[in-house]
Coordinates of N, CA, C and O in Angstrom, one line a residue:
X17 N 194.2 -32.3 20.2 CA 195.3 -32.9 20.8 C 195.4 -32.4 22.3 O 195.7 -33.2 23.2
X18 N 195.3 -31.1 22.5 CA 195.5 -30.5 23.8 C 194.4 -31.0 24.7 O 194.6 -31.3 25.9
X19 N 193.2 -31.2 24.2 CA 192.1 -31.7 25.0 C 192.4 -33.2 25.5 O 192.1 -33.5 26.6
X20 N 192.9 -34.0 24.6 CA 193.3 -35.4 25.0 C 194.3 -35.4 26.1 O 194.3 -36.2 27.0
X21 N 195.3 -34.5 26.0 CA 196.4 -34.5 27.0 C 195.8 -34.0 28.3 O 196.1 -34.6 29.4
X22 N 194.9 -33.0 28.3 CA 194.3 -32.5 29.5 C 193.4 -33.6 30.2 O 193.4 -33.8 31.4
X23 N 192.7 -34.3 29.3 CA 191.8 -35.4 29.8 C 192.7 -36.5 30.4 O 192.4 -37.0 31.5
X24 N 193.8 -36.8 29.8 CA 194.7 -37.9 30.3 C 195.3 -37.5 31.7 O 195.3 -38.3 32.6
X25 N 195.7 -36.2 31.8 CA 196.2 -35.8 33.1 C 195.1 -35.8 34.1 O 195.4 -36.2 35.3
X26 N 193.9 -35.4 33.8 CA 192.8 -35.4 34.8 C 192.5 -36.8 35.2 O 192.3 -37.0 36.4
X27 N 192.5 -37.7 34.3 CA 192.2 -39.1 34.6 C 193.3 -39.7 35.5 O 193.0 -40.4 36.5
X28 N 194.6 -39.4 35.2 CA 195.7 -39.9 36.0 C 195.6 -39.3 37.4 O 195.8 -40.0 38.4
X29 N 195.3 -38.0 37.5 CA 195.2 -37.3 38.8 C 194.1 -37.9 39.6 O 194.2 -38.2 40.8
X30 N 193.0 -38.2 39.0 CA 191.9 -38.9 39.7 C 192.2 -40.3 40.2 O 191.8 -40.6 41.3
X31 N 192.9 -41.0 39.3 CA 193.3 -42.4 39.8 C 194.2 -42.3 41.0 O 194.1 -43.1 41.9
X32 N 195.2 -41.3 41.0 CA 196.1 -41.2 42.1 C 195.3 -40.8 43.4 O 195.6 -41.3 44.5
X33 N 194.3 -40.0 43.2 CA 193.5 -39.6 44.4 C 192.7 -40.7 45.0 O 192.7 -40.9 46.2
X34 N 192.2 -41.6 44.1 CA 191.5 -42.8 44.5 C 192.4 -43.7 45.2 O 192.1 -44.3 46.3
X35 N 193.6 -43.9 44.6 CA 194.6 -44.8 45.2 C 195.0 -44.3 46.5 O 195.3 -45.1 47.5
X36 N 195.2 -43.1 46.7 CA 195.6 -42.5 48.0 C 194.6 -42.7 49.1 O 194.9 -42.7 50.2
X37 N 193.3 -42.9 48.7 CA 192.3 -43.1 49.7 C 192.2 -44.6 50.1 O 191.5 -44.9 51.0
X38 N 192.8 -45.4 49.3 CA 192.7 -46.9 49.5 C 193.7 -47.2 50.7 O 194.9 -46.7 50.6
X39 N 193.3 -47.9 51.6 CA 194.1 -48.3 52.8 C 194.6 -49.7 52.7 O 193.9 -50.6 52.2
X40 N 195.8 -49.9 53.2 CA 196.4 -51.3 53.3 C 196.7 -51.6 54.7 O 197.3 -50.8 55.4
X41 N 196.3 -52.8 55.1 CA 196.6 -53.3 56.5 C 197.9 -54.0 56.5 O 198.1 -54.9 55.7
X42 N 198.7 -53.7 57.5 CA 200.1 -54.3 57.6 C 200.3 -54.7 59.0 O 200.0 -54.0 59.9
X43 N 200.9 -55.9 59.2 CA 201.4 -56.3 60.5 C 202.8 -55.8 60.6 O 203.7 -56.2 60.0
X44 N 202.9 -54.7 61.4 CA 204.2 -54.0 61.6 C 204.9 -54.7 62.7 O 204.5 -54.6 63.9
X45 N 206.1 -55.3 62.4 CA 206.8 -56.0 63.4 C 208.2 -55.4 63.7 O 209.1 -55.5 63.0
X46 N 208.2 -54.6 64.8 CA 209.4 -53.9 65.2 C 209.9 -54.4 66.6 O 209.0 -54.5 67.5
X47 N 211.1 -54.8 66.7 CA 211.6 -55.3 68.0 C 210.8 -56.5 68.6 O 210.5 -56.5 69.8
X48 N 210.3 -57.4 67.7 CA 209.5 -58.5 68.1 C 208.2 -58.1 68.8 O 207.7 -58.7 69.7
X49 N 207.7 -56.9 68.4 CA 206.4 -56.4 69.0 C 205.5 -56.1 67.8 O 205.3 -55.0 67.4
X50 N 204.8 -57.2 67.3 CA 203.9 -57.0 66.1 C 202.6 -56.3 66.5 O 202.1 -56.5 67.6
X51 N 202.3 -55.3 65.7 CA 201.0 -54.6 65.8 C 200.5 -54.2 64.5 O 201.2 -54.0 63.6
X52 N 199.2 -54.2 64.4 CA 198.5 -53.9 63.1 C 198.4 -52.4 62.8 O 198.0 -51.7 63.7
X53 N 198.8 -52.0 61.6 CA 198.7 -50.6 61.2 C 198.0 -50.5 59.9 O 197.9 -51.5 59.2
X54 N 197.5 -49.4 59.6 CA 196.9 -49.1 58.3 C 197.6 -47.9 57.6 O 197.7 -46.9 58.3
X55 N 198.0 -48.1 56.4 CA 198.6 -47.0 55.7 C 197.9 -46.8 54.3 O 197.3 -47.7 53.8
X56 N 198.1 -45.6 53.7 CA 197.6 -45.4 52.4 C 198.4 -46.3 51.4 O 199.5 -46.6 51.6
X57 N 197.7 -46.7 50.4 CA 198.2 -47.7 49.4 C 199.6 -47.2 48.8 O 200.5 -48.0 48.7
X58 N 199.7 -45.9 48.4 CA 201.0 -45.5 47.8 C 202.1 -45.6 48.9 O 203.3 -45.8 48.5
X59 N 201.8 -45.5 50.1 CA 202.9 -45.5 51.2 C 203.3 -47.0 51.5 O 204.3 -47.2 52.1
X60 N 202.4 -47.9 51.2 CA 202.7 -49.3 51.5 C 204.0 -49.8 50.9 O 204.8 -50.5 51.6
X61 N 204.3 -49.5 49.7 CA 205.5 -50.0 49.0 C 206.7 -49.5 49.7 O 207.6 -50.2 50.0
X62 N 206.7 -48.2 50.0 CA 207.9 -47.6 50.7 C 208.0 -48.2 52.1 O 209.1 -48.5 52.6
X63 N 206.9 -48.5 52.7 CA 206.9 -49.1 54.1 C 207.6 -50.4 54.1 O 208.4 -50.8 54.9
X64 N 207.2 -51.3 53.1 CA 207.7 -52.6 53.0 C 209.2 -52.6 52.7 O 210.0 -53.5 53.1
X65 N 209.6 -51.6 51.9 CA 211.1 -51.5 51.6 C 211.9 -51.1 52.9 O 213.0 -51.6 53.1
X66 N 211.3 -50.3 53.7 CA 212.0 -49.9 55.0 C 211.8 -51.0 56.1 O 212.6 -51.0 57.0
X67 N 210.8 -51.8 56.0 CA 210.5 -52.8 57.1 C 210.3 -54.1 56.5 O 209.1 -54.6 56.4
X68 N 211.3 -54.8 56.0 CA 211.2 -56.1 55.3 C 210.5 -57.2 56.1 O 210.1 -58.2 55.6
X69 N 210.5 -57.1 57.5 CA 209.9 -58.2 58.3 C 208.4 -58.0 58.5 O 207.8 -58.9 59.0
X70 N 207.9 -56.9 58.0 CA 206.4 -56.7 58.1 C 205.7 -57.6 57.1 O 206.3 -58.0 56.1
X71 N 204.4 -57.9 57.3 CA 203.6 -58.7 56.4 C 202.3 -58.0 56.1 O 201.8 -57.2 56.9
X72 N 201.7 -58.4 55.0 CA 200.5 -57.9 54.6 C 199.4 -58.5 55.4 O 199.4 -59.7 55.7
X73 N 198.4 -57.7 55.9 CA 197.3 -58.2 56.7 C 197.5 -57.9 58.1 O 198.5 -57.4 58.6
X74 N 196.4 -58.3 58.9 CA 196.4 -58.1 60.3 C 197.4 -59.1 61.0 O 197.6 -60.2 60.5
X75 N 198.0 -58.6 62.1 CA 198.9 -59.5 62.9 C 198.1 -60.7 63.4 O 196.9 -60.5 63.8
X76 N 198.7 -61.9 63.3 CA 198.0 -63.1 63.9 C 197.0 -63.7 62.9 O 196.4 -64.7 63.1
X77 N 196.8 -63.1 61.7 CA 195.9 -63.6 60.7 C 196.5 -64.6 59.8 O 195.9 -65.3 59.1
X78 N 197.9 -64.7 59.8 CA 198.6 -65.7 59.0 C 198.7 -67.0 59.7 O 199.1 -67.1 60.8
X79 N 198.3 -68.1 59.0 CA 198.3 -69.4 59.5 C 199.6 -70.2 59.2 O 199.7 -71.4 59.4
X80 N 200.6 -69.5 58.7 CA 201.9 -70.2 58.3 C 202.9 -70.2 59.4 O 204.0 -70.6 59.2
X81 N 202.5 -69.9 60.6 CA 203.5 -70.0 61.8 C 203.6 -71.4 62.2 O 202.7 -71.9 62.8
X82 N 204.7 -72.1 61.9 CA 204.9 -73.5 62.2 C 205.0 -73.8 63.7 O 204.8 -74.9 64.2
X83 N 205.3 -72.7 64.5 CA 205.5 -72.9 65.9 C 204.2 -73.2 66.7 O 204.2 -73.6 67.8
X84 N 203.1 -73.0 66.0 CA 201.8 -73.2 66.7 C 201.5 -74.7 66.7 O 200.6 -75.1 67.4
X85 N 202.2 -75.5 65.9 CA 202.0 -77.0 65.9 C 200.7 -77.5 65.6 O 200.2 -78.4 65.9

């Protein structure tokens, strides 16, 4: 039983390490000055909570801007 718990903890720690190395691209829009940033995957959730106007992906890559006509 102790071996299974240790293995589970090791697998969980490994998954967190891999996830921490995964990067997420965000269009960070502050004061109408959009610029592309890259953050670690675990930080992306917190970033979107603090910056609700930001979008996933590079700035200018979204085709849903109706003002372009």
